[in-house]
């Protein structure tokens, strides 16, 4: 099936679904529209960090300043937006901060089973990507697996559906813009390939979805995927990318456990490396498979409710962006990494977290030493 | 003197009768609901039409909201460690009512929804059979008479908010 027809069909189907949802929502407007339309209060989250590593100068960084806004046109038509400024400062043509539109979508809330969503969406992959407010996770920085394997925060334009099915199952399923494989790298995997809804090339589209089980108190289990042919500036070079992910969170009493496993497959990685190498003069050495997983245990050692609220945690992570290489390419061992992270999170308020952690970061290379990182941070939600 | 004695006896009788009436009124059923980014647990709550119920809602993290769509119920759920909010839904007709977080709480805020199911009265149970025969045990109700099910007219829905049009199936 020609690429143009396939892409156009997917986009047309998405538009029809959204239009049908609009009509359905309008026809089913409840009699109780008192209080609508209304704009919710401004919300947001911020964090800033002190990062130190042995042998390097310490860095003090206002990492994120994020504002969220919402507007309800009616009980069934909602808008949510999220605007993020990273590293405090954006300067044109310079490698500095980032100003990003991370979310901006309309929800058509039709029924418990099916609701439609369109706009700038968060990819429903992993624990952190849809749930990354600073008081919600342990550690000053997000897990490494959620940085280089699942490229959090991963967002792009698209449309799709979400809802609840059966007893305790919740799903999301979207059609979204694909990645740009020309920006993949050995160190950060897919991260540079996010188009972020900025004049995204949709010669191809990607499909992503997540199924969660929340039927047991304190337990959330999730499985997600993302798959699509990338769209690059180079014609006839559309490596297929597939991400598979499993995760779970469980909380009982003072103990919280969480774990995640993610695997990335890139088809035609050898062709991609050759093509980019010919253009820029050096092969990006992109792998055909990347893998990452982590397990974390947190214990609420002080459980008196904020401000008498302190969590100690330990996390082991293993993340390898060179897990399997295409024929003719060798892995760069410094990118086969694991990390031991331990620290505390103190809650001055349920929405204000003071964090400190120590990370022992090692790799499989004989050339690059292991690193000792100490981080201190303050994050809040309002 | 006789009039005073009669007045005292009358007042005492009224107190005793009032206590007996209060003793027979059923205590509301308490349903515990936890709110956490981005779910309510349980996300499906079932009650009977006319059943006295109070919802105790607690947050495991931030400030949430709790709104029952199509009714006037819209409250704030205090942050973790700040207690809980007790919600007594008004008289609701049989049907399904969506409840949701009404305060933006993060990226997944719109996923934070649930359903309150109000079941209609059981068919085949006469109104007089609903009243307890023995004030010492309020649960001694006769089993439904299956042979009379088809002949029984459904009780009229209670007055009050009805499920919104296009309510969830």
PDB file of N, CA and C in Angstrom, chain A residues 207-303:
ATOM      1  N   UNK A 207       1.785   4.172  15.733  1.00  0.00           N
ATOM      2  CA  UNK A 207       0.658   3.734  16.549  1.00  0.00           C
ATOM      3  C   UNK A 207       1.181   3.413  17.939  1.00  0.00           C
ATOM      4  N   UNK A 208       0.470   3.877  18.922  1.00  0.00           N
ATOM      5  CA  UNK A 208       0.909   3.639  20.287  1.00  0.00           C
ATOM      6  C   UNK A 208      -0.282   3.353  21.163  1.00  0.00           C
ATOM      7  N   UNK A 209      -0.063   2.560  22.180  1.00  0.00           N
ATOM      8  CA  UNK A 209      -1.170   2.211  23.060  1.00  0.00           C
ATOM      9  C   UNK A 209      -0.677   1.694  24.395  1.00  0.00           C
ATOM     10  N   UNK A 210      -1.593   1.717  25.327  1.00  0.00           N
ATOM     11  CA  UNK A 210      -1.266   1.244  26.670  1.00  0.00           C
ATOM     12  C   UNK A 210      -2.501   0.606  27.268  1.00  0.00           C
ATOM     13  N   UNK A 211      -2.296  -0.490  27.976  1.00  0.00           N
ATOM     14  CA  UNK A 211      -3.351  -1.147  28.731  1.00  0.00           C
ATOM     15  C   UNK A 211      -2.887  -1.237  30.176  1.00  0.00           C
ATOM     16  N   UNK A 212      -3.725  -0.742  31.083  1.00  0.00           N
ATOM     17  CA  UNK A 212      -3.395  -0.752  32.504  1.00  0.00           C
ATOM     18  C   UNK A 212      -4.423  -1.560  33.268  1.00  0.00           C
ATOM     19  N   UNK A 213      -3.964  -2.190  34.324  1.00  0.00           N
ATOM     20  CA  UNK A 213      -4.871  -2.875  35.236  1.00  0.00           C
ATOM     21  C   UNK A 213      -4.778  -2.212  36.595  1.00  0.00           C
ATOM     22  N   UNK A 214      -5.938  -1.759  37.092  1.00  0.00           N
ATOM     23  CA  UNK A 214      -5.972  -1.078  38.382  1.00  0.00           C
ATOM     24  C   UNK A 214      -7.011  -1.704  39.299  1.00  0.00           C
ATOM     25  N   UNK A 215      -7.282  -2.994  39.104  1.00  0.00           N
ATOM     26  CA  UNK A 215      -8.367  -3.625  39.844  1.00  0.00           C
ATOM     27  C   UNK A 215      -8.050  -4.018  41.261  1.00  0.00           C
ATOM     28  N   UNK A 216      -6.800  -3.902  41.665  1.00  0.00           N
ATOM     29  CA  UNK A 216      -6.411  -4.247  43.028  1.00  0.00           C
ATOM     30  C   UNK A 216      -5.924  -2.993  43.715  1.00  0.00           C
ATOM     31  N   UNK A 217      -6.392  -2.764  44.898  1.00  0.00           N
ATOM     32  CA  UNK A 217      -6.015  -1.550  45.631  1.00  0.00           C
ATOM     33  C   UNK A 217      -4.513  -1.473  45.777  1.00  0.00           C
ATOM     34  N   UNK A 218      -3.936  -0.339  45.360  1.00  0.00           N
ATOM     35  CA  UNK A 218      -2.504  -0.127  45.508  1.00  0.00           C
ATOM     36  C   UNK A 218      -1.653  -0.667  44.381  1.00  0.00           C
ATOM     37  N   UNK A 219      -2.259  -1.397  43.430  1.00  0.00           N
ATOM     38  CA  UNK A 219      -1.485  -2.020  42.350  1.00  0.00           C
ATOM     39  C   UNK A 219      -1.870  -1.401  41.014  1.00  0.00           C
ATOM     40  N   UNK A 220      -0.873  -1.041  40.246  1.00  0.00           N
ATOM     41  CA  UNK A 220      -1.072  -0.598  38.868  1.00  0.00           C
ATOM     42  C   UNK A 220      -0.091  -1.354  37.995  1.00  0.00           C
ATOM     43  N   UNK A 221      -0.615  -2.060  37.017  1.00  0.00           N
ATOM     44  CA  UNK A 221       0.237  -2.781  36.076  1.00  0.00           C
ATOM     45  C   UNK A 221      -0.050  -2.261  34.685  1.00  0.00           C
ATOM     46  N   UNK A 222       1.005  -2.068  33.905  1.00  0.00           N
ATOM     47  CA  UNK A 222       0.817  -1.502  32.583  1.00  0.00           C
ATOM     48  C   UNK A 222       1.658  -2.197  31.530  1.00  0.00           C
ATOM     49  N   UNK A 223       1.132  -2.237  30.319  1.00  0.00           N
ATOM     50  CA  UNK A 223       1.874  -2.723  29.164  1.00  0.00           C
ATOM     51  C   UNK A 223       1.620  -1.745  28.035  1.00  0.00           C
ATOM     52  N   UNK A 224       2.682  -1.349  27.351  1.00  0.00           N
ATOM     53  CA  UNK A 224       2.506  -0.352  26.300  1.00  0.00           C
ATOM     54  C   UNK A 224       3.398  -0.677  25.116  1.00  0.00           C
ATOM     55  N   UNK A 225       3.063  -0.043  24.010  1.00  0.00           N
ATOM     56  CA  UNK A 225       3.867  -0.231  22.809  1.00  0.00           C
ATOM     57  C   UNK A 225       3.849   1.063  22.009  1.00  0.00           C
ATOM     58  N   UNK A 226       4.827   1.163  21.140  1.00  0.00           N
ATOM     59  CA  UNK A 226       4.877   2.271  20.177  1.00  0.00           C
ATOM     60  C   UNK A 226       5.512   1.694  18.932  1.00  0.00           C
ATOM     61  N   UNK A 227       4.919   1.858  17.783  1.00  0.00           N
ATOM     62  CA  UNK A 227       5.489   1.301  16.572  1.00  0.00           C
ATOM     63  C   UNK A 227       5.152   2.175  15.383  1.00  0.00           C
ATOM     64  N   UNK A 228       6.136   2.308  14.505  1.00  0.00           N
ATOM     65  CA  UNK A 228       5.908   3.077  13.292  1.00  0.00           C
ATOM     66  C   UNK A 228       7.168   3.223  12.479  1.00  0.00           C
ATOM     67  N   UNK A 229       6.995   3.434  11.213  1.00  0.00           N
ATOM     68  CA  UNK A 229       8.120   3.762  10.353  1.00  0.00           C
ATOM     69  C   UNK A 229       8.473   5.214  10.596  1.00  0.00           C
ATOM     70  N   UNK A 230       9.757   5.463  10.795  1.00  0.00           N
ATOM     71  CA  UNK A 230      10.156   6.852  11.010  1.00  0.00           C
ATOM     72  C   UNK A 230      10.023   7.635   9.708  1.00  0.00           C
ATOM     73  N   UNK A 231       9.950   8.932   9.842  1.00  0.00           N
ATOM     74  CA  UNK A 231       9.893   9.824   8.693  1.00  0.00           C
ATOM     75  C   UNK A 231      11.126  10.713   8.756  1.00  0.00           C
ATOM     76  N   UNK A 232      11.955  10.573   7.748  1.00  0.00           N
ATOM     77  CA  UNK A 232      13.190  11.338   7.761  1.00  0.00           C
ATOM     78  C   UNK A 232      13.223  12.270   6.548  1.00  0.00           C
ATOM     79  N   UNK A 233      14.171  13.138   6.581  1.00  0.00           N
ATOM     80  CA  UNK A 233      14.355  14.019   5.432  1.00  0.00           C
ATOM     81  C   UNK A 233      14.873  13.228   4.235  1.00  0.00           C
ATOM     82  N   UNK A 234      15.516  12.094   4.519  1.00  0.00           N
ATOM     83  CA  UNK A 234      16.055  11.295   3.416  1.00  0.00           C
ATOM     84  C   UNK A 234      14.950  10.393   2.876  1.00  0.00           C
ATOM     85  N   UNK A 235      14.664  10.480   1.573  1.00  0.00           N
ATOM     86  CA  UNK A 235      13.617   9.615   1.027  1.00  0.00           C
ATOM     87  C   UNK A 235      14.056   8.159   1.003  1.00  0.00           C
ATOM     88  N   UNK A 236      13.091   7.268   1.037  1.00  0.00           N
ATOM     89  CA  UNK A 236      13.313   5.821   0.993  1.00  0.00           C
ATOM     90  C   UNK A 236      14.172   5.349   2.160  1.00  0.00           C
ATOM     91  N   UNK A 237      14.198   6.109   3.223  1.00  0.00           N
ATOM     92  CA  UNK A 237      14.902   5.693   4.421  1.00  0.00           C
ATOM     93  C   UNK A 237      13.961   5.892   5.593  1.00  0.00           C
ATOM     94  N   UNK A 238      13.182   4.882   5.873  1.00  0.00           N
ATOM     95  CA  UNK A 238      12.168   4.967   6.929  1.00  0.00           C
ATOM     96  C   UNK A 238      12.305   3.771   7.853  1.00  0.00           C
ATOM     97  N   UNK A 239      13.372   3.724   8.635  1.00  0.00           N
ATOM     98  CA  UNK A 239      13.534   2.576   9.531  1.00  0.00           C
ATOM     99  C   UNK A 239      12.338   2.431  10.457  1.00  0.00           C
ATOM    100  N   UNK A 240      11.894   1.224  10.606  1.00  0.00           N
ATOM    101  CA  UNK A 240      10.773   0.952  11.508  1.00  0.00           C
ATOM    102  C   UNK A 240      11.282   0.882  12.936  1.00  0.00           C
ATOM    103  N   UNK A 241      10.564   1.520  13.830  1.00  0.00           N
ATOM    104  CA  UNK A 241      10.924   1.528  15.248  1.00  0.00           C
ATOM    105  C   UNK A 241       9.772   0.940  16.045  1.00  0.00           C
ATOM    106  N   UNK A 242      10.100   0.045  16.960  1.00  0.00           N
ATOM    107  CA  UNK A 242       9.096  -0.550  17.839  1.00  0.00           C
ATOM    108  C   UNK A 242       9.598  -0.509  19.272  1.00  0.00           C
ATOM    109  N   UNK A 243       8.761  -0.037  20.148  1.00  0.00           N
ATOM    110  CA  UNK A 243       9.079   0.001  21.575  1.00  0.00           C
ATOM    111  C   UNK A 243       8.039  -0.833  22.307  1.00  0.00           C
ATOM    112  N   UNK A 244       8.507  -1.755  23.120  1.00  0.00           N
ATOM    113  CA  UNK A 244       7.620  -2.540  23.975  1.00  0.00           C
ATOM    114  C   UNK A 244       7.980  -2.297  25.431  1.00  0.00           C
ATOM    115  N   UNK A 245       6.976  -2.206  26.285  1.00  0.00           N
ATOM    116  CA  UNK A 245       7.274  -1.811  27.655  1.00  0.00           C
ATOM    117  C   UNK A 245       6.294  -2.468  28.621  1.00  0.00           C
ATOM    118  N   UNK A 246       6.813  -2.853  29.780  1.00  0.00           N
ATOM    119  CA  UNK A 246       6.000  -3.394  30.867  1.00  0.00           C
ATOM    120  C   UNK A 246       6.363  -2.659  32.141  1.00  0.00           C
ATOM    121  N   UNK A 247       5.370  -2.407  32.982  1.00  0.00           N
ATOM    122  CA  UNK A 247       5.693  -1.744  34.233  1.00  0.00           C
ATOM    123  C   UNK A 247       4.676  -2.094  35.307  1.00  0.00           C
ATOM    124  N   UNK A 248       5.052  -1.838  36.524  1.00  0.00           N
ATOM    125  CA  UNK A 248       4.150  -2.116  37.646  1.00  0.00           C
ATOM    126  C   UNK A 248       4.514  -1.228  38.815  1.00  0.00           C
ATOM    127  N   UNK A 249       3.491  -0.815  39.546  1.00  0.00           N
ATOM    128  CA  UNK A 249       3.673  -0.087  40.812  1.00  0.00           C
ATOM    129  C   UNK A 249       2.787  -0.741  41.846  1.00  0.00           C
ATOM    130  N   UNK A 250       3.321  -0.889  43.024  1.00  0.00           N
ATOM    131  CA  UNK A 250       2.519  -1.488  44.090  1.00  0.00           C
ATOM    132  C   UNK A 250       2.837  -0.800  45.386  1.00  0.00           C
ATOM    133  N   UNK A 251       1.802  -0.418  46.089  1.00  0.00           N
ATOM    134  CA  UNK A 251       1.988   0.250  47.376  1.00  0.00           C
ATOM    135  C   UNK A 251       1.152  -0.449  48.415  1.00  0.00           C
ATOM    136  N   UNK A 252       1.773  -0.753  49.532  1.00  0.00           N
ATOM    137  CA  UNK A 252       1.070  -1.329  50.662  1.00  0.00           C
ATOM    138  C   UNK A 252       1.677  -0.782  51.931  1.00  0.00           C
ATOM    139  N   UNK A 253       0.851  -0.173  52.735  1.00  0.00           N
ATOM    140  CA  UNK A 253       1.366   0.435  53.963  1.00  0.00           C
ATOM    141  C   UNK A 253       2.430   1.467  53.644  1.00  0.00           C
ATOM    142  N   UNK A 254       3.586   1.306  54.229  1.00  0.00           N
ATOM    143  CA  UNK A 254       4.674   2.260  54.034  1.00  0.00           C
ATOM    144  C   UNK A 254       5.572   1.908  52.846  1.00  0.00           C
ATOM    145  N   UNK A 255       5.342   0.773  52.263  1.00  0.00           N
ATOM    146  CA  UNK A 255       6.235   0.287  51.219  1.00  0.00           C
ATOM    147  C   UNK A 255       5.659   0.562  49.844  1.00  0.00           C
ATOM    148  N   UNK A 256       6.524   1.069  48.955  1.00  0.00           N
ATOM    149  CA  UNK A 256       6.123   1.201  47.564  1.00  0.00           C
ATOM    150  C   UNK A 256       7.191   0.584  46.680  1.00  0.00           C
ATOM    151  N   UNK A 257       6.738  -0.259  45.776  1.00  0.00           N
ATOM    152  CA  UNK A 257       7.623  -0.913  44.821  1.00  0.00           C
ATOM    153  C   UNK A 257       7.233  -0.499  43.416  1.00  0.00           C
ATOM    154  N   UNK A 258       8.230  -0.370  42.579  1.00  0.00           N
ATOM    155  CA  UNK A 258       7.922  -0.128  41.172  1.00  0.00           C
ATOM    156  C   UNK A 258       9.022  -0.727  40.309  1.00  0.00           C
ATOM    157  N   UNK A 259       8.631  -1.107  39.106  1.00  0.00           N
ATOM    158  CA  UNK A 259       9.586  -1.693  38.182  1.00  0.00           C
ATOM    159  C   UNK A 259       9.145  -1.449  36.759  1.00  0.00           C
ATOM    160  N   UNK A 260      10.098  -1.468  35.868  1.00  0.00           N
ATOM    161  CA  UNK A 260       9.797  -1.199  34.468  1.00  0.00           C
ATOM    162  C   UNK A 260      10.807  -1.915  33.589  1.00  0.00           C
ATOM    163  N   UNK A 261      10.335  -2.398  32.455  1.00  0.00           N
ATOM    164  CA  UNK A 261      11.189  -3.026  31.450  1.00  0.00           C
ATOM    165  C   UNK A 261      10.799  -2.449  30.101  1.00  0.00           C
ATOM    166  N   UNK A 262      11.807  -2.039  29.322  1.00  0.00           N
ATOM    167  CA  UNK A 262      11.531  -1.474  27.998  1.00  0.00           C
ATOM    168  C   UNK A 262      12.527  -2.019  26.995  1.00  0.00           C
ATOM    169  N   UNK A 263      12.032  -2.303  25.821  1.00  0.00           N
ATOM    170  CA  UNK A 263      12.872  -2.828  24.738  1.00  0.00           C
ATOM    171  C   UNK A 263      12.550  -2.069  23.458  1.00  0.00           C
ATOM    172  N   UNK A 264      13.608  -1.684  22.772  1.00  0.00           N
ATOM    173  CA  UNK A 264      13.463  -0.924  21.520  1.00  0.00           C
ATOM    174  C   UNK A 264      14.073  -1.736  20.391  1.00  0.00           C
ATOM    175  N   UNK A 265      13.366  -1.775  19.284  1.00  0.00           N
ATOM    176  CA  UNK A 265      13.919  -2.426  18.094  1.00  0.00           C
ATOM    177  C   UNK A 265      13.888  -1.441  16.947  1.00  0.00           C
ATOM    178  N   UNK A 266      15.004  -1.368  16.234  1.00  0.00           N
ATOM    179  CA  UNK A 266      15.101  -0.485  15.060  1.00  0.00           C
ATOM    180  C   UNK A 266      15.488  -1.341  13.865  1.00  0.00           C
ATOM    181  N   UNK A 267      14.591  -1.418  12.903  1.00  0.00           N
ATOM    182  CA  UNK A 267      14.911  -2.170  11.691  1.00  0.00           C
ATOM    183  C   UNK A 267      15.788  -1.318  10.777  1.00  0.00           C
ATOM    184  N   UNK A 268      16.567  -1.975   9.952  1.00  0.00           N
ATOM    185  CA  UNK A 268      17.425  -1.260   8.990  1.00  0.00           C
ATOM    186  C   UNK A 268      18.388  -0.302   9.678  1.00  0.00           C
ATOM    187  N   UNK A 269      18.840  -0.660  10.887  1.00  0.00           N
ATOM    188  CA  UNK A 269      19.778   0.232  11.577  1.00  0.00           C
ATOM    189  C   UNK A 269      21.088   0.353  10.811  1.00  0.00           C
ATOM    190  N   UNK A 270      21.491  -0.729  10.167  1.00  0.00           N
ATOM    191  CA  UNK A 270      22.739  -0.681   9.397  1.00  0.00           C
ATOM    192  C   UNK A 270      22.624   0.319   8.250  1.00  0.00           C
ATOM    193  N   UNK A 271      21.519   0.277   7.546  1.00  0.00           N
ATOM    194  CA  UNK A 271      21.295   1.221   6.445  1.00  0.00           C
ATOM    195  C   UNK A 271      21.266   2.647   6.971  1.00  0.00           C
ATOM    196  N   UNK A 272      20.634   2.845   8.105  1.00  0.00           N
ATOM    197  CA  UNK A 272      20.572   4.169   8.722  1.00  0.00           C
ATOM    198  C   UNK A 272      21.969   4.675   9.057  1.00  0.00           C
ATOM    199  N   UNK A 273      22.777   3.833   9.675  1.00  0.00           N
ATOM    200  CA  UNK A 273      24.134   4.234  10.045  1.00  0.00           C
ATOM    201  C   UNK A 273      24.955   4.600   8.805  1.00  0.00           C
ATOM    202  N   UNK A 274      24.813   3.790   7.755  1.00  0.00           N
ATOM    203  CA  UNK A 274      25.565   4.072   6.531  1.00  0.00           C
ATOM    204  C   UNK A 274      25.134   5.394   5.920  1.00  0.00           C
ATOM    205  N   UNK A 275      23.828   5.597   5.864  1.00  0.00           N
ATOM    206  CA  UNK A 275      23.322   6.811   5.212  1.00  0.00           C
ATOM    207  C   UNK A 275      23.760   8.062   5.968  1.00  0.00           C
ATOM    208  N   UNK A 276      23.619   8.042   7.282  1.00  0.00           N
ATOM    209  CA  UNK A 276      24.001   9.214   8.070  1.00  0.00           C
ATOM    210  C   UNK A 276      25.509   9.416   8.025  1.00  0.00           C
ATOM    211  N   UNK A 277      26.264   8.297   8.035  1.00  0.00           N
ATOM    212  CA  UNK A 277      27.709   8.407   7.973  1.00  0.00           C
ATOM    213  C   UNK A 277      28.180   9.067   6.691  1.00  0.00           C
ATOM    214  N   UNK A 278      27.494   8.754   5.597  1.00  0.00           N
ATOM    215  CA  UNK A 278      27.889   9.358   4.315  1.00  0.00           C
ATOM    216  C   UNK A 278      27.586  10.848   4.301  1.00  0.00           C
ATOM    217  N   UNK A 279      26.531  11.244   4.996  1.00  0.00           N
ATOM    218  CA  UNK A 279      26.123  12.658   4.984  1.00  0.00           C
ATOM    219  C   UNK A 279      26.993  13.499   5.909  1.00  0.00           C
ATOM    220  N   UNK A 280      27.204  13.035   7.141  1.00  0.00           N
ATOM    221  CA  UNK A 280      27.901  13.861   8.135  1.00  0.00           C
ATOM    222  C   UNK A 280      29.345  13.448   8.357  1.00  0.00           C
ATOM    223  N   UNK A 281      29.728  12.320   7.779  1.00  0.00           N
ATOM    224  CA  UNK A 281      31.113  11.908   7.879  1.00  0.00           C
ATOM    225  C   UNK A 281      31.422  10.955   9.011  1.00  0.00           C
ATOM    226  N   UNK A 282      30.457  10.694   9.873  1.00  0.00           N
ATOM    227  CA  UNK A 282      30.703   9.752  10.959  1.00  0.00           C
ATOM    228  C   UNK A 282      29.413   8.985  11.219  1.00  0.00           C
ATOM    229  N   UNK A 283      29.554   7.688  11.404  1.00  0.00           N
ATOM    230  CA  UNK A 283      28.370   6.875  11.654  1.00  0.00           C
ATOM    231  C   UNK A 283      27.849   7.144  13.063  1.00  0.00           C
ATOM    232  N   UNK A 284      26.532   7.270  13.212  1.00  0.00           N
ATOM    233  CA  UNK A 284      25.974   7.451  14.562  1.00  0.00           C
ATOM    234  C   UNK A 284      26.011   6.174  15.399  1.00  0.00           C
ATOM    235  N   UNK A 285      26.336   5.038  14.727  1.00  0.00           N
ATOM    236  CA  UNK A 285      26.436   3.755  15.430  1.00  0.00           C
ATOM    237  C   UNK A 285      25.169   3.420  16.213  1.00  0.00           C
ATOM    238  N   UNK A 286      24.030   3.628  15.575  1.00  0.00           N
ATOM    239  CA  UNK A 286      22.749   3.324  16.228  1.00  0.00           C
ATOM    240  C   UNK A 286      22.565   1.812  16.295  1.00  0.00           C
ATOM    241  N   UNK A 287      22.070   1.337  17.393  1.00  0.00           N
ATOM    242  CA  UNK A 287      21.862  -0.091  17.585  1.00  0.00           C
ATOM    243  C   UNK A 287      20.565  -0.546  16.942  1.00  0.00           C
ATOM    244  N   UNK A 288      20.464  -1.832  16.718  1.00  0.00           N
ATOM    245  CA  UNK A 288      19.197  -2.359  16.238  1.00  0.00           C
ATOM    246  C   UNK A 288      18.314  -2.804  17.402  1.00  0.00           C
ATOM    247  N   UNK A 289      18.865  -2.825  18.594  1.00  0.00           N
ATOM    248  CA  UNK A 289      18.056  -3.113  19.783  1.00  0.00           C
ATOM    249  C   UNK A 289      18.645  -2.387  20.976  1.00  0.00           C
ATOM    250  N   UNK A 290      17.756  -1.821  21.773  1.00  0.00           N
ATOM    251  CA  UNK A 290      18.137  -1.164  23.015  1.00  0.00           C
ATOM    252  C   UNK A 290      17.265  -1.751  24.125  1.00  0.00           C
ATOM    253  N   UNK A 291      17.796  -1.770  25.316  1.00  0.00           N
ATOM    254  CA  UNK A 291      17.045  -2.386  26.406  1.00  0.00           C
ATOM    255  C   UNK A 291      17.332  -1.669  27.709  1.00  0.00           C
ATOM    256  N   UNK A 292      16.294  -1.570  28.527  1.00  0.00           N
ATOM    257  CA  UNK A 292      16.490  -0.989  29.844  1.00  0.00           C
ATOM    258  C   UNK A 292      15.462  -1.527  30.824  1.00  0.00           C
ATOM    259  N   UNK A 293      15.852  -1.609  32.072  1.00  0.00           N
ATOM    260  CA  UNK A 293      14.912  -2.027  33.117  1.00  0.00           C
ATOM    261  C   UNK A 293      15.370  -1.477  34.455  1.00  0.00           C
ATOM    262  N   UNK A 294      14.440  -1.354  35.370  1.00  0.00           N
ATOM    263  CA  UNK A 294      14.802  -0.953  36.724  1.00  0.00           C
ATOM    264  C   UNK A 294      13.808  -1.480  37.734  1.00  0.00           C
ATOM    265  N   UNK A 295      14.284  -1.587  38.946  1.00  0.00           N
ATOM    266  CA  UNK A 295      13.440  -1.950  40.079  1.00  0.00           C
ATOM    267  C   UNK A 295      13.719  -0.989  41.219  1.00  0.00           C
ATOM    268  N   UNK A 296      12.672  -0.553  41.866  1.00  0.00           N
ATOM    269  CA  UNK A 296      12.828   0.434  42.942  1.00  0.00           C
ATOM    270  C   UNK A 296      11.979   0.058  44.133  1.00  0.00           C
ATOM    271  N   UNK A 297      12.542   0.258  45.310  1.00  0.00           N
ATOM    272  CA  UNK A 297      11.801   0.067  46.553  1.00  0.00           C
ATOM    273  C   UNK A 297      11.895   1.347  47.365  1.00  0.00           C
ATOM    274  N   UNK A 298      10.775   1.821  47.808  1.00  0.00           N
ATOM    275  CA  UNK A 298      10.736   3.004  48.664  1.00  0.00           C
ATOM    276  C   UNK A 298      10.004   2.676  49.952  1.00  0.00           C
ATOM    277  N   UNK A 299      10.484   3.233  51.037  1.00  0.00           N
ATOM    278  CA  UNK A 299       9.854   2.973  52.333  1.00  0.00           C
ATOM    279  C   UNK A 299       9.648   4.282  53.058  1.00  0.00           C
ATOM    280  N   UNK A 300       8.439   4.490  53.516  1.00  0.00           N
ATOM    281  CA  UNK A 300       8.099   5.731  54.212  1.00  0.00           C
ATOM    282  C   UNK A 300       8.526   5.606  55.671  1.00  0.00           C
ATOM    283  N   UNK A 301       9.764   6.047  55.941  1.00  0.00           N
ATOM    284  CA  UNK A 301      10.325   5.850  57.279  1.00  0.00           C
ATOM    285  C   UNK A 301       9.664   6.759  58.308  1.00  0.00           C
ATOM    286  N   UNK A 302       9.156   7.870  57.836  1.00  0.00           N
ATOM    287  CA  UNK A 302       8.460   8.804  58.729  1.00  0.00           C
ATOM    288  C   UNK A 302       7.085   8.992  58.139  1.00  0.00           C
ATOM    289  N   UNK A 303       6.088   8.523  58.833  1.00  0.00           N
ATOM    290  CA  UNK A 303       4.768   8.402  58.225  1.00  0.00           C
ATOM    291  C   UNK A 303       3.729   9.210  58.982  1.00  0.00           C
TER     292      UNK A 303
END
